[in-house]
PDB file of C-alpha atoms in Angstrom:
ATOM      1  CA  MET A   3     228.657 100.376 -43.393  1.00 94.00           C
ATOM      2  CA  TYR A   4     228.538 100.856 -47.155  1.00 97.00           C
ATOM      3  CA  VAL A   5     228.840 104.392 -48.557  1.00 98.00           C
ATOM      4  CA  HIS A   6     227.896 105.060 -52.162  1.00 98.00           C
ATOM      5  CA  VAL A   7     229.308 108.269 -53.681  1.00 98.00           C
ATOM      6  CA  ILE A   8     227.845 110.091 -56.692  1.00 98.00           C
ATOM      7  CA  ILE A   9     230.180 112.587 -58.354  1.00 97.00           C
ATOM      8  CA  ASN A  10     229.568 115.368 -60.839  1.00 94.00           C
ATOM      9  CA  PRO A  11     232.968 115.546 -62.590  1.00 91.00           C
ATOM     10  CA  ALA A  12     232.314 119.109 -63.778  1.00 86.00           C
ATOM     11  CA  ALA A  13     232.161 120.301 -60.159  1.00 84.00           C
ATOM     12  CA  GLY A  14     235.718 119.386 -59.264  1.00 66.00           C
ATOM     13  CA  GLY A  15     237.758 121.268 -61.834  1.00 65.00           C
ATOM     14  CA  ASP A  16     241.283 119.863 -61.794  1.00 60.00           C
ATOM     15  CA  SER A  17     241.017 118.551 -58.239  1.00 74.00           C
ATOM     16  CA  PRO A  18     241.690 114.769 -57.838  1.00 88.00           C
ATOM     17  CA  ILE A  19     238.312 114.101 -56.220  1.00 93.00           C
ATOM     18  CA  LEU A  20     238.497 110.303 -56.086  1.00 94.00           C
ATOM     19  CA  ASN A  21     241.979 110.350 -54.562  1.00 95.00           C
ATOM     20  CA  ARG A  22     240.948 112.845 -51.894  1.00 95.00           C
ATOM     21  CA  ILE A  23     237.895 110.788 -50.918  1.00 96.00           C
ATOM     22  CA  ASN A  24     239.937 107.584 -50.854  1.00 97.00           C
ATOM     23  CA  ASP A  25     242.581 109.249 -48.669  1.00 97.00           C
ATOM     24  CA  VAL A  26     239.903 109.541 -45.965  1.00 98.00           C
ATOM     25  CA  PHE A  27     238.069 106.238 -46.433  1.00 98.00           C
ATOM     26  CA  HIS A  28     240.881 103.773 -47.257  1.00 97.00           C
ATOM     27  CA  PRO A  29     243.013 104.122 -44.079  1.00 97.00           C
ATOM     28  CA  VAL A  30     240.048 103.163 -41.880  1.00 97.00           C
ATOM     29  CA  GLY A  31     238.808 100.383 -44.161  1.00 97.00           C
ATOM     30  CA  GLN A  32     235.612 102.199 -45.107  1.00 97.00           C
ATOM     31  CA  ARG A  33     233.762 100.336 -47.887  1.00 97.00           C
ATOM     32  CA  TRP A  34     232.604 102.639 -50.690  1.00 98.00           C
ATOM     33  CA  ASN A  35     231.730 102.716 -54.358  1.00 97.00           C
ATOM     34  CA  VAL A  36     231.271 105.489 -56.881  1.00 98.00           C
ATOM     35  CA  ASP A  37     229.148 106.574 -59.840  1.00 98.00           C
ATOM     36  CA  VAL A  38     230.051 109.516 -62.076  1.00 97.00           C
ATOM     37  CA  THR A  39     227.263 111.539 -63.663  1.00 97.00           C
ATOM     38  CA  ASN A  40     227.261 112.177 -67.388  1.00 96.00           C
ATOM     39  CA  GLU A  41     223.853 113.676 -68.155  1.00 95.00           C
ATOM     40  CA  PRO A  42     220.828 115.214 -66.389  1.00 93.00           C
ATOM     41  CA  GLY A  43     218.916 112.675 -64.300  1.00 95.00           C
ATOM     42  CA  ASP A  44     221.922 110.466 -63.555  1.00 98.00           C
ATOM     43  CA  GLY A  45     221.997 111.587 -59.921  1.00 98.00           C
ATOM     44  CA  THR A  46     218.424 110.432 -59.332  1.00 98.00           C
ATOM     45  CA  ARG A  47     218.983 107.123 -61.106  1.00 98.00           C
ATOM     46  CA  PHE A  48     222.255 106.377 -59.326  1.00 99.00           C
ATOM     47  CA  ALA A  49     220.739 107.197 -55.924  1.00 99.00           C
ATOM     48  CA  ARG A  50     217.823 104.811 -56.475  1.00 98.00           C
ATOM     49  CA  GLU A  51     220.178 102.074 -57.648  1.00 98.00           C
ATOM     50  CA  ALA A  52     222.394 102.598 -54.592  1.00 98.00           C
ATOM     51  CA  VAL A  53     219.389 102.229 -52.276  1.00 98.00           C
ATOM     52  CA  ALA A  54     218.382  99.030 -54.079  1.00 98.00           C
ATOM     53  CA  ARG A  55     221.914  97.654 -53.595  1.00 97.00           C
ATOM     54  CA  GLY A  56     221.766  98.263 -49.848  1.00 97.00           C
ATOM     55  CA  ALA A  57     223.749 101.476 -49.420  1.00 98.00           C
ATOM     56  CA  ASP A  58     223.722 102.756 -45.834  1.00 98.00           C
ATOM     57  CA  ILE A  59     224.649 106.297 -46.905  1.00 98.00           C
ATOM     58  CA  VAL A  60     224.522 107.975 -50.309  1.00 99.00           C
ATOM     59  CA  ALA A  61     227.038 110.796 -50.590  1.00 99.00           C
ATOM     60  CA  LEU A  62     227.307 113.278 -53.431  1.00 98.00           C
ATOM     61  CA  TYR A  63     230.007 115.603 -54.681  1.00 97.00           C
ATOM     62  CA  GLY A  64     228.584 118.488 -56.686  1.00 94.00           C
ATOM     63  CA  GLY A  65     226.487 121.628 -56.561  1.00 90.00           C
ATOM     64  CA  ASP A  66     222.848 122.424 -55.931  1.00 89.00           C
ATOM     65  CA  GLY A  67     221.660 120.676 -59.091  1.00 90.00           C
ATOM     66  CA  LEU A  68     223.130 117.336 -58.024  1.00 94.00           C
ATOM     67  CA  VAL A  69     221.753 117.751 -54.495  1.00 95.00           C
ATOM     68  CA  MET A  70     218.289 118.115 -56.039  1.00 94.00           C
ATOM     69  CA  GLU A  71     218.715 115.036 -58.246  1.00 96.00           C
ATOM     70  CA  VAL A  72     219.987 112.804 -55.445  1.00 98.00           C
ATOM     71  CA  ALA A  73     217.227 114.052 -53.142  1.00 97.00           C
ATOM     72  CA  ASN A  74     214.689 112.901 -55.728  1.00 96.00           C
ATOM     73  CA  GLY A  75     216.284 109.449 -55.648  1.00 97.00           C
ATOM     74  CA  LEU A  76     216.448 109.190 -51.849  1.00 98.00           C
ATOM     75  CA  ALA A  77     213.135 110.793 -50.851  1.00 96.00           C
ATOM     76  CA  GLY A  78     211.181 108.503 -48.555  1.00 94.00           C
ATOM     77  CA  SER A  79     213.833 105.753 -48.632  1.00 97.00           C
ATOM     78  CA  GLY A  80     215.208 106.335 -45.128  1.00 96.00           C
ATOM     79  CA  VAL A  81     218.761 106.209 -46.507  1.00 98.00           C
ATOM     80  CA  PRO A  82     220.682 109.322 -45.393  1.00 98.00           C
ATOM     81  CA  MET A  83     222.351 111.785 -47.748  1.00 98.00           C
ATOM     82  CA  ALA A  84     225.866 113.119 -47.177  1.00 98.00           C
ATOM     83  CA  ILE A  85     226.833 116.318 -48.997  1.00 98.00           C
ATOM     84  CA  LEU A  86     230.428 116.761 -50.158  1.00 96.00           C
ATOM     85  CA  PRO A  87     230.223 120.375 -51.344  1.00 89.00           C
ATOM     86  CA  GLY A  88     231.431 121.108 -54.860  1.00 87.00           C
ATOM     87  CA  GLY A  89     230.422 123.212 -57.832  1.00 76.00           C
ATOM     88  CA  THR A  90     229.833 126.955 -57.921  1.00 69.00           C
ATOM     89  CA  ALA A  91     227.196 126.937 -55.192  1.00 72.00           C
ATOM     90  CA  ASN A  92     226.035 124.437 -52.609  1.00 85.00           C
ATOM     91  CA  VAL A  93     223.443 126.304 -50.602  1.00 88.00           C
ATOM     92  CA  MET A  94     222.165 123.332 -48.591  1.00 91.00           C
ATOM     93  CA  SER A  95     225.624 122.657 -47.188  1.00 92.00           C
ATOM     94  CA  VAL A  96     225.729 126.265 -45.948  1.00 90.00           C
ATOM     95  CA  GLU A  97     222.181 125.964 -44.562  1.00 91.00           C
ATOM     96  CA  LEU A  98     223.170 122.887 -42.533  1.00 93.00           C
ATOM     97  CA  ASN A  99     226.702 123.981 -41.518  1.00 93.00           C
ATOM     98  CA  ILE A 100     228.337 121.153 -43.465  1.00 95.00           C
ATOM     99  CA  PRO A 101     232.107 121.673 -43.937  1.00 94.00           C
ATOM    100  CA  SER A 102     233.034 123.222 -47.276  1.00 91.00           C
ATOM    101  CA  ASP A 103     236.350 121.354 -47.323  1.00 93.00           C
ATOM    102  CA  LEU A 104     236.080 117.973 -49.070  1.00 94.00           C
ATOM    103  CA  THR A 105     238.316 116.132 -46.603  1.00 95.00           C
ATOM    104  CA  ALA A 106     236.396 117.492 -43.611  1.00 96.00           C
ATOM    105  CA  ALA A 107     233.058 116.614 -45.239  1.00 97.00           C
ATOM    106  CA  CYS A 108     234.259 113.023 -45.799  1.00 97.00           C
ATOM    107  CA  GLN A 109     235.456 112.807 -42.199  1.00 98.00           C
ATOM    108  CA  LEU A 110     232.006 113.936 -41.066  1.00 98.00           C
ATOM    109  CA  ILE A 111     230.543 110.750 -42.572  1.00 98.00           C
ATOM    110  CA  LEU A 112     232.881 108.668 -40.400  1.00 97.00           C
ATOM    111  CA  ASP A 113     232.382 110.750 -37.250  1.00 96.00           C
ATOM    112  CA  GLU A 114     230.250 108.716 -34.824  1.00 92.00           C
ATOM    113  CA  ARG A 115     229.026 111.955 -33.225  1.00 94.00           C
ATOM    114  CA  HIS A 116     227.367 113.258 -36.353  1.00 96.00           C
ATOM    115  CA  LEU A 117     223.603 113.610 -36.507  1.00 96.00           C
ATOM    116  CA  LEU A 118     220.881 113.372 -39.107  1.00 96.00           C
ATOM    117  CA  GLN A 119     218.649 116.320 -39.832  1.00 96.00           C
ATOM    118  CA  THR A 120     215.196 115.531 -41.131  1.00 96.00           C
ATOM    119  CA  VAL A 121     214.506 117.856 -44.059  1.00 97.00           C
ATOM    120  CA  ASP A 122     211.347 118.700 -45.993  1.00 98.00           C
ATOM    121  CA  LEU A 123     211.212 118.715 -49.774  1.00 98.00           C
ATOM    122  CA  GLY A 124     209.082 120.746 -52.119  1.00 97.00           C
ATOM    123  CA  GLU A 125     207.294 118.967 -54.962  1.00 97.00           C
ATOM    124  CA  LEU A 126     206.600 120.755 -58.257  1.00 96.00           C
ATOM    125  CA  ALA A 127     203.874 118.945 -60.198  1.00 96.00           C
ATOM    126  CA  GLY A 128     205.290 117.496 -63.394  1.00 93.00           C
ATOM    127  CA  HIS A 129     208.928 118.137 -62.441  1.00 93.00           C
ATOM    128  CA  GLY A 130     209.662 116.357 -59.152  1.00 91.00           C
ATOM    129  CA  ALA A 131     211.181 117.389 -55.841  1.00 94.00           C
ATOM    130  CA  PHE A 132     213.323 120.384 -54.971  1.00 95.00           C
ATOM    131  CA  VAL A 133     215.476 121.051 -51.926  1.00 95.00           C
ATOM    132  CA  LEU A 134     216.032 124.814 -52.039  1.00 94.00           C
ATOM    133  CA  ARG A 135     213.506 126.892 -53.952  1.00 94.00           C
ATOM    134  CA  ILE A 136     211.760 127.785 -57.163  1.00 95.00           C
ATOM    135  CA  GLY A 137     212.479 131.239 -58.553  1.00 92.00           C
ATOM    136  CA  LEU A 138     210.491 133.188 -61.131  1.00 92.00           C
ATOM    137  CA  GLY A 139     211.842 136.292 -62.831  1.00 84.00           C
ATOM    138  CA  LEU A 140     214.934 137.898 -61.314  1.00 79.00           C
ATOM    139  CA  GLU A 141     216.405 134.800 -59.672  1.00 74.00           C
ATOM    140  CA  ALA A 142     215.839 132.642 -62.759  1.00 74.00           C
ATOM    141  CA  GLU A 143     217.430 135.294 -64.982  1.00 71.00           C
ATOM    142  CA  MET A 144     220.345 135.417 -62.556  1.00 69.00           C
ATOM    143  CA  VAL A 145     220.857 131.658 -62.988  1.00 66.00           C
ATOM    144  CA  GLN A 146     220.418 131.957 -66.757  1.00 63.00           C
ATOM    145  CA  ASN A 147     223.035 134.708 -67.064  1.00 60.00           C
ATOM    146  CA  ALA A 148     225.639 132.967 -64.895  1.00 53.00           C
ATOM    147  CA  ASP A 149     226.910 130.622 -67.617  1.00 53.00           C
ATOM    148  CA  ARG A 150     229.707 128.108 -67.022  1.00 48.00           C
ATOM    149  CA  GLU A 151     232.510 130.410 -68.211  1.00 45.00           C
ATOM    150  CA  PHE A 152     231.207 133.235 -66.007  1.00 44.00           C
ATOM    151  CA  LYS A 153     230.973 130.908 -62.983  1.00 47.00           C
ATOM    152  CA  GLU A 154     234.464 129.504 -63.545  1.00 49.00           C
ATOM    153  CA  ARG A 155     235.861 133.043 -63.651  1.00 49.00           C
ATOM    154  CA  PHE A 156     234.017 134.573 -60.699  1.00 43.00           C
ATOM    155  CA  GLY A 157     232.928 131.557 -58.594  1.00 50.00           C
ATOM    156  CA  SER A 158     230.039 132.200 -56.192  1.00 50.00           C
ATOM    157  CA  LEU A 159     230.300 135.939 -56.974  1.00 46.00           C
ATOM    158  CA  ALA A 160     228.958 135.112 -60.453  1.00 46.00           C
ATOM    159  CA  TYR A 161     225.404 134.877 -59.107  1.00 47.00           C
ATOM    160  CA  ALA A 162     225.601 138.284 -57.419  1.00 49.00           C
ATOM    161  CA  LEU A 163     226.924 139.917 -60.589  1.00 47.00           C
ATOM    162  CA  SER A 164     224.208 138.214 -62.628  1.00 47.00           C
ATOM    163  CA  ALA A 165     221.608 139.494 -60.165  1.00 52.00           C
ATOM    164  CA  LEU A 166     222.678 143.081 -60.784  1.00 52.00           C
ATOM    165  CA  ASN A 167     222.450 142.567 -64.549  1.00 56.00           C
ATOM    166  CA  ALA A 168     219.017 140.963 -64.234  1.00 51.00           C
ATOM    167  CA  LEU A 169     217.846 143.761 -61.945  1.00 56.00           C
ATOM    168  CA  ARG A 170     218.655 146.382 -64.576  1.00 54.00           C
ATOM    169  CA  GLU A 171     216.803 144.481 -67.294  1.00 57.00           C
ATOM    170  CA  GLY A 172     213.995 142.797 -65.319  1.00 60.00           C
ATOM    171  CA  ALA A 173     210.316 143.580 -65.793  1.00 70.00           C
ATOM    172  CA  VAL A 174     207.546 143.586 -63.192  1.00 80.00           C
ATOM    173  CA  SER A 175     204.969 140.783 -63.364  1.00 87.00           C
ATOM    174  CA  ARG A 176     201.594 140.334 -61.710  1.00 93.00           C
ATOM    175  CA  TYR A 177     201.390 137.163 -59.626  1.00 96.00           C
ATOM    176  CA  GLN A 178     198.219 135.204 -58.937  1.00 97.00           C
ATOM    177  CA  ILE A 179     199.094 133.216 -55.809  1.00 98.00           C
ATOM    178  CA  THR A 180     197.065 130.580 -53.971  1.00 98.00           C
ATOM    179  CA  VAL A 181     198.280 129.413 -50.549  1.00 98.00           C
ATOM    180  CA  ASP A 182     196.376 126.525 -48.933  1.00 98.00           C
ATOM    181  CA  GLY A 183     193.297 127.469 -50.957  1.00 97.00           C
ATOM    182  CA  GLU A 184     193.401 131.219 -50.183  1.00 98.00           C
ATOM    183  CA  SER A 185     194.060 133.548 -53.142  1.00 98.00           C
ATOM    184  CA  PHE A 186     196.302 136.627 -53.239  1.00 97.00           C
ATOM    185  CA  GLU A 187     197.616 139.054 -55.842  1.00 96.00           C
ATOM    186  CA  SER A 188     200.985 140.759 -55.863  1.00 94.00           C
ATOM    187  CA  GLU A 189     203.221 142.606 -58.308  1.00 91.00           C
ATOM    188  CA  GLY A 190     206.971 142.350 -58.332  1.00 87.00           C
ATOM    189  CA  LEU A 191     210.240 141.607 -60.009  1.00 83.00           C
ATOM    190  CA  THR A 192     210.593 138.085 -58.670  1.00 87.00           C
ATOM    191  CA  CYS A 193     208.603 135.407 -56.846  1.00 93.00           C
ATOM    192  CA  LEU A 194     210.274 132.695 -54.773  1.00 94.00           C
ATOM    193  CA  ILE A 195     208.784 129.472 -53.432  1.00 96.00           C
ATOM    194  CA  CYS A 196     211.221 128.473 -50.701  1.00 96.00           C
ATOM    195  CA  ASN A 197     211.994 125.323 -48.781  1.00 96.00           C
ATOM    196  CA  SER A 198     215.371 126.754 -47.736  1.00 93.00           C
ATOM    197  CA  GLY A 199     215.904 130.433 -47.027  1.00 87.00           C
ATOM    198  CA  SER A 200     219.702 130.377 -47.149  1.00 85.00           C
ATOM    199  CA  LEU A 201     221.460 132.659 -49.620  1.00 75.00           C
ATOM    200  CA  GLY A 202     224.535 130.428 -49.531  1.00 70.00           C
ATOM    201  CA  GLN A 203     226.706 133.039 -47.801  1.00 64.00           C
ATOM    202  CA  GLY A 204     227.173 132.806 -44.041  1.00 60.00           C
ATOM    203  CA  ASN A 205     223.975 133.149 -42.013  1.00 66.00           C
ATOM    204  CA  PHE A 206     222.143 135.358 -44.508  1.00 71.00           C
ATOM    205  CA  LYS A 207     218.587 134.200 -45.189  1.00 75.00           C
ATOM    206  CA  ILE A 208     215.842 135.507 -47.435  1.00 80.00           C
ATOM    207  CA  ALA A 209     213.616 135.670 -44.356  1.00 81.00           C
ATOM    208  CA  PRO A 210     214.470 134.609 -40.793  1.00 83.00           C
ATOM    209  CA  THR A 211     211.396 132.392 -40.358  1.00 86.00           C
ATOM    210  CA  ILE A 212     212.143 130.085 -43.303  1.00 92.00           C
ATOM    211  CA  SER A 213     213.113 126.578 -42.160  1.00 94.00           C
ATOM    212  CA  VAL A 214     213.860 123.366 -44.050  1.00 96.00           C
ATOM    213  CA  SER A 215     212.227 121.349 -41.266  1.00 96.00           C
ATOM    214  CA  ASP A 216     208.957 123.131 -40.415  1.00 96.00           C
ATOM    215  CA  GLY A 217     206.613 121.305 -42.816  1.00 97.00           C
ATOM    216  CA  LEU A 218     205.883 124.553 -44.671  1.00 98.00           C
ATOM    217  CA  LEU A 219     206.881 126.337 -47.868  1.00 98.00           C
ATOM    218  CA  ASP A 220     207.406 130.106 -47.987  1.00 97.00           C
ATOM    219  CA  VAL A 221     206.341 132.393 -50.840  1.00 97.00           C
ATOM    220  CA  ILE A 222     208.262 135.658 -51.236  1.00 93.00           C
ATOM    221  CA  VAL A 223     207.509 138.415 -53.770  1.00 92.00           C
ATOM    222  CA  LEU A 224     210.007 141.260 -54.159  1.00 85.00           C
ATOM    223  CA  ARG A 225     207.593 144.080 -54.862  1.00 78.00           C
ATOM    224  CA  ARG A 226     209.614 147.025 -56.146  1.00 62.00           C
ATOM    225  CA  ALA A 227     211.934 146.787 -59.141  1.00 49.00           C
ATOM    226  CA  ALA A 228     214.770 148.924 -57.831  1.00 48.00           C
ATOM    227  CA  LEU A 229     218.218 148.411 -56.379  1.00 48.00           C
ATOM    228  CA  GLY A 230     216.997 150.114 -53.210  1.00 54.00           C
ATOM    229  CA  SER A 231     214.494 147.272 -52.779  1.00 52.00           C
ATOM    230  CA  LEU A 232     217.297 144.755 -52.548  1.00 54.00           C
ATOM    231  CA  VAL A 233     219.180 146.984 -50.112  1.00 53.00           C
ATOM    232  CA  ASP A 234     216.038 147.316 -47.970  1.00 56.00           C
ATOM    233  CA  MET A 235     215.463 143.572 -48.121  1.00 53.00           C
ATOM    234  CA  ILE A 236     219.067 142.835 -47.093  1.00 52.00           C
ATOM    235  CA  ASN A 237     218.771 145.265 -44.172  1.00 54.00           C
ATOM    236  CA  GLN A 238     215.583 143.529 -43.018  1.00 52.00           C
ATOM    237  CA  VAL A 239     217.257 140.129 -43.315  1.00 50.00           C
ATOM    238  CA  VAL A 240     220.206 141.322 -41.222  1.00 49.00           C
ATOM    239  CA  ARG A 241     217.857 142.733 -38.560  1.00 51.00           C
ATOM    240  CA  GLY A 242     215.554 139.704 -38.723  1.00 52.00           C
ATOM    241  CA  ASP A 243     212.635 142.133 -38.982  1.00 53.00           C
ATOM    242  CA  GLU A 244     209.629 141.720 -41.273  1.00 52.00           C
ATOM    243  CA  SER A 245     207.184 143.658 -39.114  1.00 48.00           C
ATOM    244  CA  SER A 246     207.072 146.873 -41.172  1.00 48.00           C
ATOM    245  CA  ASN A 247     207.893 145.603 -44.602  1.00 56.00           C
ATOM    246  CA  GLU A 248     207.101 147.490 -47.789  1.00 65.00           C
ATOM    247  CA  THR A 249     209.673 145.655 -49.873  1.00 76.00           C
ATOM    248  CA  PHE A 250     208.302 142.119 -50.159  1.00 83.00           C
ATOM    249  CA  ASP A 251     205.209 140.017 -49.497  1.00 91.00           C
ATOM    250  CA  HIS A 252     205.561 136.788 -47.519  1.00 94.00           C
ATOM    251  CA  TRP A 253     203.175 133.845 -47.068  1.00 96.00           C
ATOM    252  CA  GLN A 254     203.587 130.329 -45.655  1.00 97.00           C
ATOM    253  CA  GLY A 255     201.629 127.200 -46.514  1.00 98.00           C
ATOM    254  CA  ARG A 256     201.613 123.553 -47.519  1.00 98.00           C
ATOM    255  CA  THR A 257     200.222 123.895 -51.054  1.00 98.00           C
ATOM    256  CA  ILE A 258     201.122 126.745 -53.390  1.00 98.00           C
ATOM    257  CA  GLU A 259     199.963 127.753 -56.862  1.00 98.00           C
ATOM    258  CA  VAL A 260     201.532 130.627 -58.808  1.00 98.00           C
ATOM    259  CA  VAL A 261     200.786 132.129 -62.223  1.00 96.00           C
ATOM    260  CA  ALA A 262     202.822 135.086 -63.522  1.00 93.00           C
ATOM    261  CA  ASP A 263     201.443 137.601 -66.023  1.00 92.00           C
ATOM    262  CA  PRO A 264     203.356 138.048 -68.237  1.00 89.00           C
ATOM    263  CA  PRO A 265     205.058 134.637 -67.880  1.00 88.00           C
ATOM    264  CA  GLN A 266     208.589 134.675 -66.466  1.00 86.00           C
ATOM    265  CA  THR A 267     211.653 132.473 -66.660  1.00 85.00           C
ATOM    266  CA  VAL A 268     211.607 129.783 -63.930  1.00 92.00           C
ATOM    267  CA  GLN A 269     214.499 128.062 -62.140  1.00 90.00           C
ATOM    268  CA  LEU A 270     214.237 124.937 -59.980  1.00 91.00           C
ATOM    269  CA  ASP A 271     217.260 124.524 -57.671  1.00 88.00           C
ATOM    270  CA  GLY A 272     219.472 126.104 -60.320  1.00 82.00           C
ATOM    271  CA  GLU A 273     217.951 124.315 -63.330  1.00 86.00           C
ATOM    272  CA  LEU A 274     215.953 126.357 -65.862  1.00 88.00           C
ATOM    273  CA  ILE A 275     212.543 124.922 -66.772  1.00 88.00           C
ATOM    274  CA  GLU A 276     209.602 125.881 -68.989  1.00 85.00           C
ATOM    275  CA  ILE A 277     206.308 126.159 -67.105  1.00 90.00           C
ATOM    276  CA  GLU A 278     203.538 128.756 -66.792  1.00 89.00           C
ATOM    277  CA  ARG A 279     201.357 127.479 -63.914  1.00 94.00           C
ATOM    278  CA  LEU A 280     203.210 126.211 -60.872  1.00 96.00           C
ATOM    279  CA  SER A 281     201.509 123.745 -58.517  1.00 98.00           C
ATOM    280  CA  VAL A 282     203.736 123.063 -55.528  1.00 98.00           C
ATOM    281  CA  SER A 283     203.340 121.098 -52.297  1.00 98.00           C
ATOM    282  CA  VAL A 284     205.563 120.316 -49.331  1.00 98.00           C
ATOM    283  CA  VAL A 285     206.664 116.764 -48.502  1.00 97.00           C
ATOM    284  CA  PRO A 286     207.417 116.941 -44.757  1.00 98.00           C
ATOM    285  CA  GLY A 287     210.409 114.993 -43.440  1.00 97.00           C
ATOM    286  CA  ALA A 288     211.143 113.363 -46.792  1.00 97.00           C
ATOM    287  CA  LEU A 289     214.933 113.366 -46.496  1.00 97.00           C
ATOM    288  CA  GLN A 290     217.661 112.868 -43.900  1.00 97.00           C
ATOM    289  CA  ILE A 291     221.010 114.636 -44.243  1.00 98.00           C
ATOM    290  CA  ILE A 292     224.194 114.085 -42.233  1.00 98.00           C
ATOM    291  CA  VAL A 293     225.199 117.207 -40.275  1.00 97.00           C
ATOM    292  CA  PRO A 294     227.833 118.042 -37.648  1.00 96.00           C
ATOM    293  CA  ALA A 295     226.771 117.421 -34.065  1.00 91.00           C
ATOM    294  CA  ALA A 296     228.249 120.639 -32.699  1.00 66.00           C
ATOM    295  CA  THR A 297     226.533 123.028 -35.104  1.00 51.00           C
ATOM    296  CA  SER A 298     223.212 121.361 -35.907  1.00 44.00           C
ATOM    297  CA  PRO A 299     220.589 124.147 -36.250  1.00 46.00           C
ATOM    298  CA  ASP A 300     217.380 122.292 -35.379  1.00 46.00           C
ATOM    299  CA  ASP A 301     218.039 119.827 -32.571  1.00 43.00           C
ATOM    300  CA  GLU A 302     214.391 118.878 -32.267  1.00 38.00           C
ATOM    301  CA  VAL A 303     214.494 117.056 -35.603  1.00 43.00           C
ATOM    302  CA  MET A 304     217.872 115.355 -35.088  1.00 43.00           C
ATOM    303  CA  VAL A 305     218.436 111.661 -34.543  1.00 43.00           C
ATOM    304  CA  GLU A 306     221.600 109.677 -33.976  1.00 42.00           C
ATOM    305  CA  LEU A 307     222.762 107.894 -37.138  1.00 42.00           C
ATOM    306  CA  SER A 308     223.483 104.764 -35.097  1.00 41.00           C
ATOM    307  CA  ASP A 309     219.777 104.523 -34.230  1.00 45.00           C
ATOM    308  CA  VAL A 310     218.845 104.697 -37.917  1.00 40.00           C
ATOM    309  CA  SER A 311     221.490 102.140 -38.876  1.00 42.00           C
ATOM    310  CA  GLU A 312     220.179  99.697 -36.263  1.00 45.00           C
ATOM    311  CA  THR A 313     216.623 100.188 -37.523  1.00 43.00           C
ATOM    312  CA  LEU A 314     217.675  99.559 -41.136  1.00 41.00           C
ATOM    313  CA  ALA A 315     219.597  96.456 -40.066  1.00 43.00           C
ATOM    314  CA  ASP A 316     216.571  95.135 -38.182  1.00 48.00           C
ATOM    315  CA  ASP A 317     214.356  95.741 -41.232  1.00 44.00           C
ATOM    316  CA  GLN A 318     216.755  93.838 -43.504  1.00 40.00           C
ATOM    317  CA  GLU A 319     216.717  90.836 -41.143  1.00 42.00           C
ATOM    318  CA  LEU A 320     212.921  90.565 -41.227  1.00 40.00           C
TER     319      LEU A 320
END
């Protein structure tokens, strides 16, 4: 088995990342190679090159931005992704119960009991795939305000502090939303187009019905621009109750279009982009990610890695 590792050096701080990975792989004779990112887009390019060179697994060490890039490179290839969590936030690793410790995450790759979870991707026309979500307004401003110095000082808390700042300064927009051809209007402080519902902290989700493996995207609009709205929303998330909701609108579908008036800042898996009309679609089952066997959340979409490896080997012999 050949494992190719893609590393974002900014995610590791002063930690000796290469040494820690090698401490797991070398004693068991695991063959691996590494690429180090230097500029935006490197993760996608390195992932595609690794697939072309016959990698059995492409692992990445970094945050949500690198997960998105590598997902773009692996989508549809059949080569599994392994996440070695790093950076300020790695929401997908929380969503899939992947160990936050680097050594444990490397050991998961070698664990014969691990499984693969089949994961959907979202596709934003003109910008490529995303793993987590698109955020307009509040969430994008939160990402914008959490600069590198702020994140280094406060870690994952930086995003929560930025959210409070954005909440005080945010303005309400009117959203024209089309879901599978049906049109809706809503007003709010933020609009989210979600593949993942995880907030990156424990089991908290934006809405309990959001799944990375259901073949659907979820659209959420936070309607009222007040701190109480967020408190209400958090309470509903904790209860898992959307039945009597006056705080946010929620739709599900396979194709989504959103226009904000006035236009708002947009973030795509933590990366700020400039766009006014969003055309989004789901790509069902586009990606496979290594997850622990004991804590896999969606057993119905799991397959043994050994089965995939045998299939890939058979394909290469043809």
